[in-house]
Coordinates of C-alpha atoms and ligand atoms in Angstrom, one line a residue:
X22 CA 135.4 182.0 -14.1
X23 CA 139.3 181.2 -12.2
X24 CA 141.6 183.5 -13.0
X25 CA 145.3 181.6 -14.0
X26 CA 148.5 183.7 -14.3
X27 CA 149.0 183.3 -17.3
X28 CA 145.2 185.4 -18.4
X29 CA 146.9 188.6 -16.2
X30 CA 150.0 188.5 -18.0
X31 CA 148.1 188.5 -21.2
X32 CA 145.7 191.0 -20.0
X33 CA 149.1 193.4 -18.5
X34 CA 150.5 192.3 -22.3
X35 CA 148.0 193.7 -23.9
X36 CA 147.6 196.6 -21.8
X37 CA 152.0 197.5 -22.6
X38 CA 153.2 196.2 -19.7
X39 CA 156.5 194.3 -20.9
X40 CA 156.8 192.0 -17.2
X41 CA 154.2 191.2 -15.2
X42 CA 154.4 188.3 -12.0
X43 CA 151.7 187.5 -8.9
X44 CA 153.5 187.3 -5.6
X45 CA 151.2 186.6 -2.3
X46 CA 151.7 190.1 -0.7
X47 CA 154.1 188.2 2.1
X48 CA 156.5 190.3 3.7
X49 CA 160.0 191.0 1.5
X50 CA 162.5 188.8 2.0
X51 CA 165.1 191.5 2.1
X52 CA 162.9 193.5 4.6
X53 CA 165.6 193.3 7.5
X54 CA 169.2 194.2 4.9
X55 CA 166.1 196.8 4.7
X56 CA 165.4 197.7 8.3
X57 CA 169.4 197.8 8.9
X58 CA 170.5 200.6 6.0
X59 CA 167.6 202.6 8.3
X60 CA 169.6 202.2 11.2
X61 CA 172.5 203.1 9.6
X62 CA 171.2 206.5 8.6
X63 CA 172.1 205.1 4.3
X64 CA 168.3 207.3 3.3
X65 CA 169.6 210.2 4.1
X66 CA 167.5 213.0 3.8
X67 CA 164.7 210.7 3.3
X68 CA 163.5 210.7 6.7
X69 CA 160.1 209.7 5.6
X70 CA 161.6 205.9 4.4
X71 CA 162.2 205.7 8.8
X72 CA 158.9 206.5 9.9
X73 CA 157.7 203.7 12.0
X74 CA 154.0 203.8 9.7
X75 CA 155.7 203.7 6.2
X76 CA 158.8 201.0 8.4
X77 CA 155.6 198.7 9.9
X78 CA 154.1 198.9 6.3
X79 CA 156.9 197.4 4.8
X80 CA 157.1 194.7 7.2
X81 CA 152.5 193.7 6.6
X82 CA 151.4 194.2 3.8
X83 CA 148.2 194.3 5.3
X84 CA 148.6 197.5 7.0
X85 CA 148.9 198.9 3.5
X86 CA 145.6 197.3 2.8
X87 CA 143.5 194.2 5.4
X88 CA 142.8 191.6 3.7
X89 CA 146.0 191.7 1.3
X90 CA 146.4 188.7 0.0
X91 CA 148.7 189.1 -3.6
X92 CA 150.6 191.0 -5.6
X93 CA 150.8 191.8 -9.6
X94 CA 153.9 193.7 -10.3
X95 CA 154.4 194.5 -13.9
X96 CA 157.9 196.3 -15.7
X97 CA 157.2 198.8 -18.5
X98 CA 160.3 199.4 -20.4
X99 CA 161.5 203.1 -20.9
X100 CA 164.9 202.3 -22.1
X101 CA 165.7 204.9 -25.6
X102 CA 168.9 206.0 -27.7
X103 CA 168.1 209.7 -28.2
X104 CA 171.7 210.7 -27.9
X105 CA 175.3 209.3 -28.4
X106 CA 177.4 209.3 -25.6
X107 CA 179.6 211.8 -26.8
X108 CA 176.3 214.5 -26.4
X109 CA 175.4 212.9 -23.3
X110 CA 178.6 213.8 -21.8
X111 CA 179.3 217.3 -23.0
X112 CA 180.5 219.3 -20.3
X113 CA 178.4 221.5 -21.4
X114 CA 175.4 219.5 -20.8
X115 CA 173.2 219.0 -18.1
X116 CA 172.6 215.3 -18.0
X117 CA 169.2 213.2 -17.5
X118 CA 168.6 210.0 -15.9
X119 CA 167.1 208.0 -19.6
X120 CA 163.9 206.9 -17.2
X121 CA 162.7 210.8 -17.6
X122 CA 163.5 212.0 -21.0
X123 CA 159.3 210.9 -21.9
X124 CA 156.3 212.7 -19.8
X125 CA 156.3 211.5 -16.6
X126 CA 155.7 207.4 -16.2
X127 CA 153.5 207.7 -12.7
X128 CA 150.6 208.5 -14.5
X129 CA 151.1 206.5 -17.6
X130 CA 151.4 203.7 -15.3
X131 CA 149.4 204.1 -13.0
X132 CA 146.0 204.4 -15.3
X133 CA 147.3 201.0 -16.9
X134 CA 147.5 199.2 -13.4
X135 CA 143.7 200.8 -12.8
X136 CA 142.6 199.2 -16.2
X137 CA 144.0 196.4 -15.0
X138 CA 143.0 196.5 -11.5
X139 CA 139.5 196.8 -12.8
X140 CA 139.7 193.7 -15.3
X141 CA 140.9 192.2 -12.5
X142 CA 137.4 193.0 -10.4
X143 CA 135.1 191.7 -13.2
X144 CA 136.8 189.0 -14.3
X145 CA 137.2 187.4 -11.1
X146 CA 133.8 189.3 -9.8
X147 CA 134.7 188.5 -6.5
X148 CA 134.7 192.6 -6.2
X149 CA 138.3 192.1 -4.6
X150 CA 140.0 195.7 -2.8
X151 CA 143.1 196.8 -4.6
X152 CA 145.8 199.7 -4.6
X153 CA 147.6 200.7 -6.7
X154 CA 151.6 201.5 -6.4
X155 CA 154.4 203.4 -8.4
X156 CA 157.6 204.0 -7.0
X157 CA 155.8 206.3 -4.5
X158 CA 154.0 204.0 -2.1
X159 CA 155.6 202.2 1.2
X160 CA 156.6 198.8 -1.2
X161 CA 160.0 196.7 -1.0
X162 CA 159.2 197.1 -4.7
X163 CA 161.9 195.5 -6.1
X164 CA 162.2 193.3 -3.8
X165 CA 159.1 192.2 -4.3
X166 CA 159.0 192.2 -7.7
X167 CA 162.6 189.4 -7.6
X168 CA 159.9 187.5 -5.5
X169 CA 156.9 187.9 -9.0
X170 CA 160.0 186.6 -11.1
X171 CA 160.7 190.0 -13.1
X172 CA 163.9 189.3 -12.6
X173 CA 167.4 189.3 -10.5
X174 CA 168.4 191.6 -7.8
X175 CA 171.8 193.4 -8.5
X176 CA 175.6 194.9 -7.2
X177 CA 173.6 198.1 -7.8
X178 CA 170.7 197.4 -6.2
X179 CA 168.9 197.1 -9.4
X180 CA 166.1 194.9 -10.4
X181 CA 167.4 193.1 -13.6
X182 CA 166.0 191.0 -15.8
X183 CA 168.6 188.7 -17.5
X184 CA 167.2 189.4 -21.2
X185 CA 165.7 192.6 -20.3
X186 CA 168.7 194.7 -18.5
X187 CA 167.4 197.2 -16.1
X188 CA 165.2 200.2 -17.8
X189 CA 161.8 199.0 -17.2
X190 CA 159.9 201.3 -14.5
X191 CA 157.6 199.3 -11.8
X192 CA 154.1 198.9 -10.8
X193 CA 152.3 197.4 -8.1
X194 CA 147.9 196.1 -7.6
X195 CA 148.7 195.4 -4.2
X196 CA 144.5 193.2 -3.7
X197 CA 142.3 190.9 -1.9
X198 CA 142.3 187.9 -4.2
X199 CA 144.4 184.7 -3.5
X200 CA 145.2 182.7 -5.9
X201 CA 146.0 179.3 -6.1
X202 CA 148.8 179.3 -7.5
X203 CA 151.7 181.8 -7.7
X204 CA 154.9 182.7 -9.8
X205 CA 158.8 181.1 -8.7
X206 CA 160.2 183.8 -7.4
X207 CA 164.0 184.7 -10.4
X208 CA 167.1 183.8 -8.9
X209 CA 167.8 186.2 -5.6
X210 CA 171.7 187.4 -8.0
X211 CA 173.1 186.8 -11.4
X212 CA 176.0 189.0 -10.4
X213 CA 178.7 186.4 -9.9
X214 CA 182.0 187.8 -10.1
X215 CA 181.3 191.3 -11.6
X216 CA 181.7 193.9 -9.5
X217 CA 181.3 196.7 -13.3
X218 CA 178.5 198.7 -11.4
X219 CA 180.3 199.4 -7.6
X220 CA 183.5 200.0 -9.3
X221 CA 181.9 202.9 -12.0
X222 CA 180.6 204.6 -9.3
X223 CA 182.4 208.1 -9.2
X224 CA 181.2 209.3 -5.8
X225 CA 181.6 205.2 -3.9
X226 CA 178.1 205.1 -3.1
X227 CA 178.1 201.6 -2.3
X228 CA 179.9 200.5 0.4
X229 CA 179.5 197.2 -0.2
X230 CA 178.1 194.5 -2.6
X231 CA 173.8 195.1 -3.0
X232 CA 173.9 198.3 -0.3
X233 CA 173.4 201.5 -1.3
X234 CA 173.9 204.2 1.0
X235 CA 172.2 207.6 0.0
X236 CA 174.3 210.6 0.7
X237 CA 177.3 209.0 -1.7
X238 CA 174.8 209.0 -4.5
X239 CA 174.2 211.3 -7.2
X240 CA 170.7 210.0 -8.3
X241 CA 169.7 210.9 -4.2
X242 CA 171.5 214.3 -4.2
X243 CA 170.2 215.6 -7.4
X244 CA 166.6 214.3 -6.8
X245 CA 166.0 213.9 -3.6
X246 CA 168.4 215.8 -1.2
X247 CA 166.9 219.5 -1.4
X248 CA 169.7 220.9 0.6
X249 CA 172.9 221.3 0.5
X250 CA 175.6 218.7 -1.8
X251 CA 178.9 218.5 -0.2
X252 CA 181.9 219.9 -1.4
X253 CA 183.5 216.7 -1.4
X254 CA 181.7 214.6 -3.6
X255 CA 180.8 217.5 -6.3
X256 CA 183.8 217.2 -8.4
X257 CA 182.3 213.3 -8.6
X258 CA 178.9 214.5 -10.5
X259 CA 180.2 214.7 -13.6
X260 CA 177.6 216.9 -15.5
X261 CA 174.2 215.1 -14.2
X262 CA 171.4 217.1 -12.9
X263 CA 168.7 214.8 -12.6
X264 CA 169.5 211.4 -11.9
X265 CA 172.2 208.9 -12.4
X266 CA 172.5 206.0 -15.3
X267 CA 176.3 204.7 -14.4
X268 CA 175.7 201.5 -12.0
X269 CA 172.8 200.9 -14.5
X270 CA 174.6 201.3 -17.7
X271 CA 178.2 199.6 -16.0
X272 CA 175.8 196.7 -16.2
X273 CA 176.3 194.0 -18.9
X274 CA 172.9 192.9 -18.9
X275 CA 172.0 196.2 -20.3
X276 CA 173.5 195.0 -23.8
X277 CA 169.7 193.7 -24.2
X278 CA 168.2 196.5 -23.4
X279 CA 165.0 197.4 -26.7
X280 CA 164.2 200.8 -27.2
X281 CA 160.5 200.8 -25.5
X282 CA 157.7 201.0 -27.6
X283 CA 156.4 203.5 -25.4
X284 CA 156.0 206.5 -27.4
X285 CA 155.4 208.4 -24.0
X286 CA 158.4 207.7 -22.9
X287 CA 161.0 208.9 -26.0
X288 CA 162.0 212.2 -25.3
X289 CA 160.9 214.1 -28.4
X290 CA 164.0 216.7 -28.6
X291 CA 168.1 217.3 -26.2
X292 CA 166.6 219.2 -24.0
X293 CA 165.3 216.8 -22.2
X294 CA 167.9 214.3 -22.0
X295 CA 170.7 216.8 -21.3
X296 CA 170.0 220.1 -21.8
X297 CA 172.7 223.5 -21.6
X298 CA 173.5 224.1 -19.0
X299 CA 173.6 228.0 -19.3
X300 CA 169.8 227.5 -20.3
X301 CA 168.9 226.4 -16.8
X302 CA 171.1 228.9 -15.2
X303 CA 169.8 232.3 -16.8
X304 CA 166.0 229.8 -16.0
X305 CA 163.2 231.7 -14.0
X306 CA 160.2 230.0 -12.6
X307 CA 158.5 230.7 -16.5
X308 CA 161.0 229.4 -18.5
X309 CA 162.0 226.8 -16.0
X310 CA 158.3 225.1 -16.4
X311 CA 158.5 225.6 -20.5
X312 CA 161.7 223.8 -19.9
X313 CA 160.3 220.8 -18.6
X314 CA 156.5 220.4 -19.5
X315 CA 155.4 217.2 -18.4
X316 CA 158.6 216.0 -17.6
X317 CA 159.1 214.9 -14.3
X318 CA 161.7 217.1 -13.7
X319 CA 159.5 219.5 -13.5
X320 CA 158.4 217.9 -10.0
X321 CA 162.2 218.8 -8.9
X322 CA 161.5 222.7 -9.3
X323 CA 163.7 225.4 -10.5
X324 CA 166.1 225.8 -7.6
X325 CA 167.3 222.4 -7.1
X326 CA 167.6 221.8 -10.9
X327 CA 169.7 225.6 -11.2
X328 CA 171.8 224.4 -7.6
X329 CA 172.5 221.0 -9.2
X330 CA 173.6 223.2 -12.9
X331 CA 175.8 224.9 -10.8
X332 CA 177.7 221.8 -9.7
X333 CA 177.9 220.7 -13.4
X334 CA 178.8 224.1 -14.3
X335 CA 181.8 223.9 -11.7
X336 CA 182.9 220.6 -13.3
X337 CA 182.6 222.0 -16.6
X338 CA 184.4 225.3 -16.1
X339 CA 183.4 226.7 -18.9
X340 CA 183.5 230.7 -19.1
X341 CA 180.4 231.4 -21.3
X342 CA 178.4 229.7 -17.7
X343 CA 180.4 232.6 -16.2
X344 CA 177.8 235.9 -16.3
X345 CA 175.3 233.3 -15.6
X346 CA 177.0 232.5 -11.9
X347 CA 176.8 235.9 -11.7
X348 CA 174.4 236.3 -11.9
X349 CA 173.1 233.9 -9.4
X350 CA 174.7 235.4 -7.0
X351 CA 171.6 237.7 -6.2
X352 CA 169.1 234.4 -6.5
X353 CA 166.1 234.4 -3.9
X354 CA 167.8 231.1 -3.2
X355 CA 170.6 230.2 -0.9
X356 CA 171.5 227.4 -2.0
X357 CA 171.1 228.8 -5.6
X358 CA 173.9 231.6 -4.7
X359 CA 176.0 229.1 -2.7
X360 CA 176.4 226.4 -5.6
X361 CA 177.3 229.3 -7.4
X362 CA 180.0 230.6 -5.9
X363 CA 181.6 226.5 -6.1
X364 CA 180.7 226.9 -9.0
X365 CA 182.0 230.2 -9.9
X366 CA 185.0 229.7 -7.8
X367 CA 185.8 226.1 -9.7
X368 CA 185.8 228.0 -13.1
X369 CA 188.2 231.4 -12.7
X370 CA 190.2 229.8 -9.6
X371 CA 191.4 233.4 -8.0
X372 CA 189.5 235.2 -10.3
X373 CA 186.6 234.9 -8.2
X374 CA 188.1 236.3 -5.1
X375 CA 186.6 239.7 -4.9
X376 CA 183.2 238.4 -6.8
X377 CA 182.9 236.2 -3.5
X378 CA 184.8 238.9 -1.0
X379 CA 181.5 240.8 -2.0
X380 CA 179.0 237.5 -2.0
X381 CA 180.7 237.3 1.2
X382 CA 180.1 240.6 2.6
X383 CA 176.6 241.8 1.7
X384 CA 175.4 238.0 2.5
X385 CA 172.9 237.2 5.5
X386 CA 172.7 233.3 5.1
X387 CA 175.2 231.5 7.6
X388 CA 175.5 228.2 4.4
X389 CA 176.3 230.8 2.2
X390 CA 179.3 232.2 4.2
X391 CA 180.5 229.4 5.2
X392 CA 180.4 228.4 1.8
X393 CA 182.7 231.1 0.6
X394 CA 184.2 231.7 3.6
X395 CA 185.3 227.3 3.0
X396 CA 186.1 228.5 -0.7
X397 CA 188.5 231.6 0.2
X398 CA 190.5 229.0 2.9
Ligands
SF4_425 FE1 175.9 192.8 -10.7 FE2 177.7 193.5 -12.5 FE3 175.5 193.9 -13.7 FE4 176.9 194.7 -10.8 S1 177.7 195.0 -13.5 S2 175.1 194.3 -11.2 S3 178.0 193.5 -10.4 S4 175.8 192.0 -13.5

């Protein structure tokens, strides 16, 4: 039986996907721009992106799966209205990017993509080989999404659907199945003269339209960067502790985003959206795991999220955080001690001098000592 694109889309919709497109498994048209981006080091500490095997896979999907002929790209909405902006921006709370408000999306998408691939194998009777990808593989998924007709790439580098906005997860099936016809690529961009996202970024992470320098991106630093956050950037982080939605929320196409009907992506309490910073600052491993059970935030781990909460606390300057920050000067993580020192300096000013001098005296870690020296200088 022939499988038409319409049948695949009907099945994808029945599985709950909001978008689906089918495109040949050819190299992404943005590959050259990606290679330039890597050459300029804009991937920051995500060195795995520059690994030759990763780059080879991005250049040729057959490196991932021999005989790959087709990419089926799906989108699943995660947009939810849970709290108002005043609550989300409350500096006493640590803000979490909307995609991470629900349960970890990797599993939700991967299971459904496997179900779609299984149906495809049955319906085609061709026993095609397939691989499923959700945000983990060496695929330029936004670009392939544009090629599959799911939307355009905005100046903020996001995949944006003109009638849904950009709040959707992307997943792919690479298959050896070949089709007679494919979806038309979406228009490359619909941004026109708009540049709201670029202007909105508080850390100037866009050196030019369509180029994101991860080294200045709040989302990169709060999730991917497992080291020290540049002092110069920290004030721009506001209260973000995991990801960032600023350049997406600034986009006028976001007004079309509709609330997801995926219960898994709806937050069930404010702690999953904007937890109190003090709760994070005082967390230990068990309480951290309990706070973010089944959330994508849990994968970042306590050390990273407490480090981020210290940065947010330094921007908040709330006196109630002071005892917790002082406690964190004794944390086993040097990363946490160093960022807690910065937050104390921002909150207490010169009154923190004695605490920081004491920390410097007992501190063995060079980075923490350097942080304190910079603050006291
Ligand atoms: Fe494009 Fe404007 Fe949206 Fe940025 S905010 S992605 S420039 S439409």
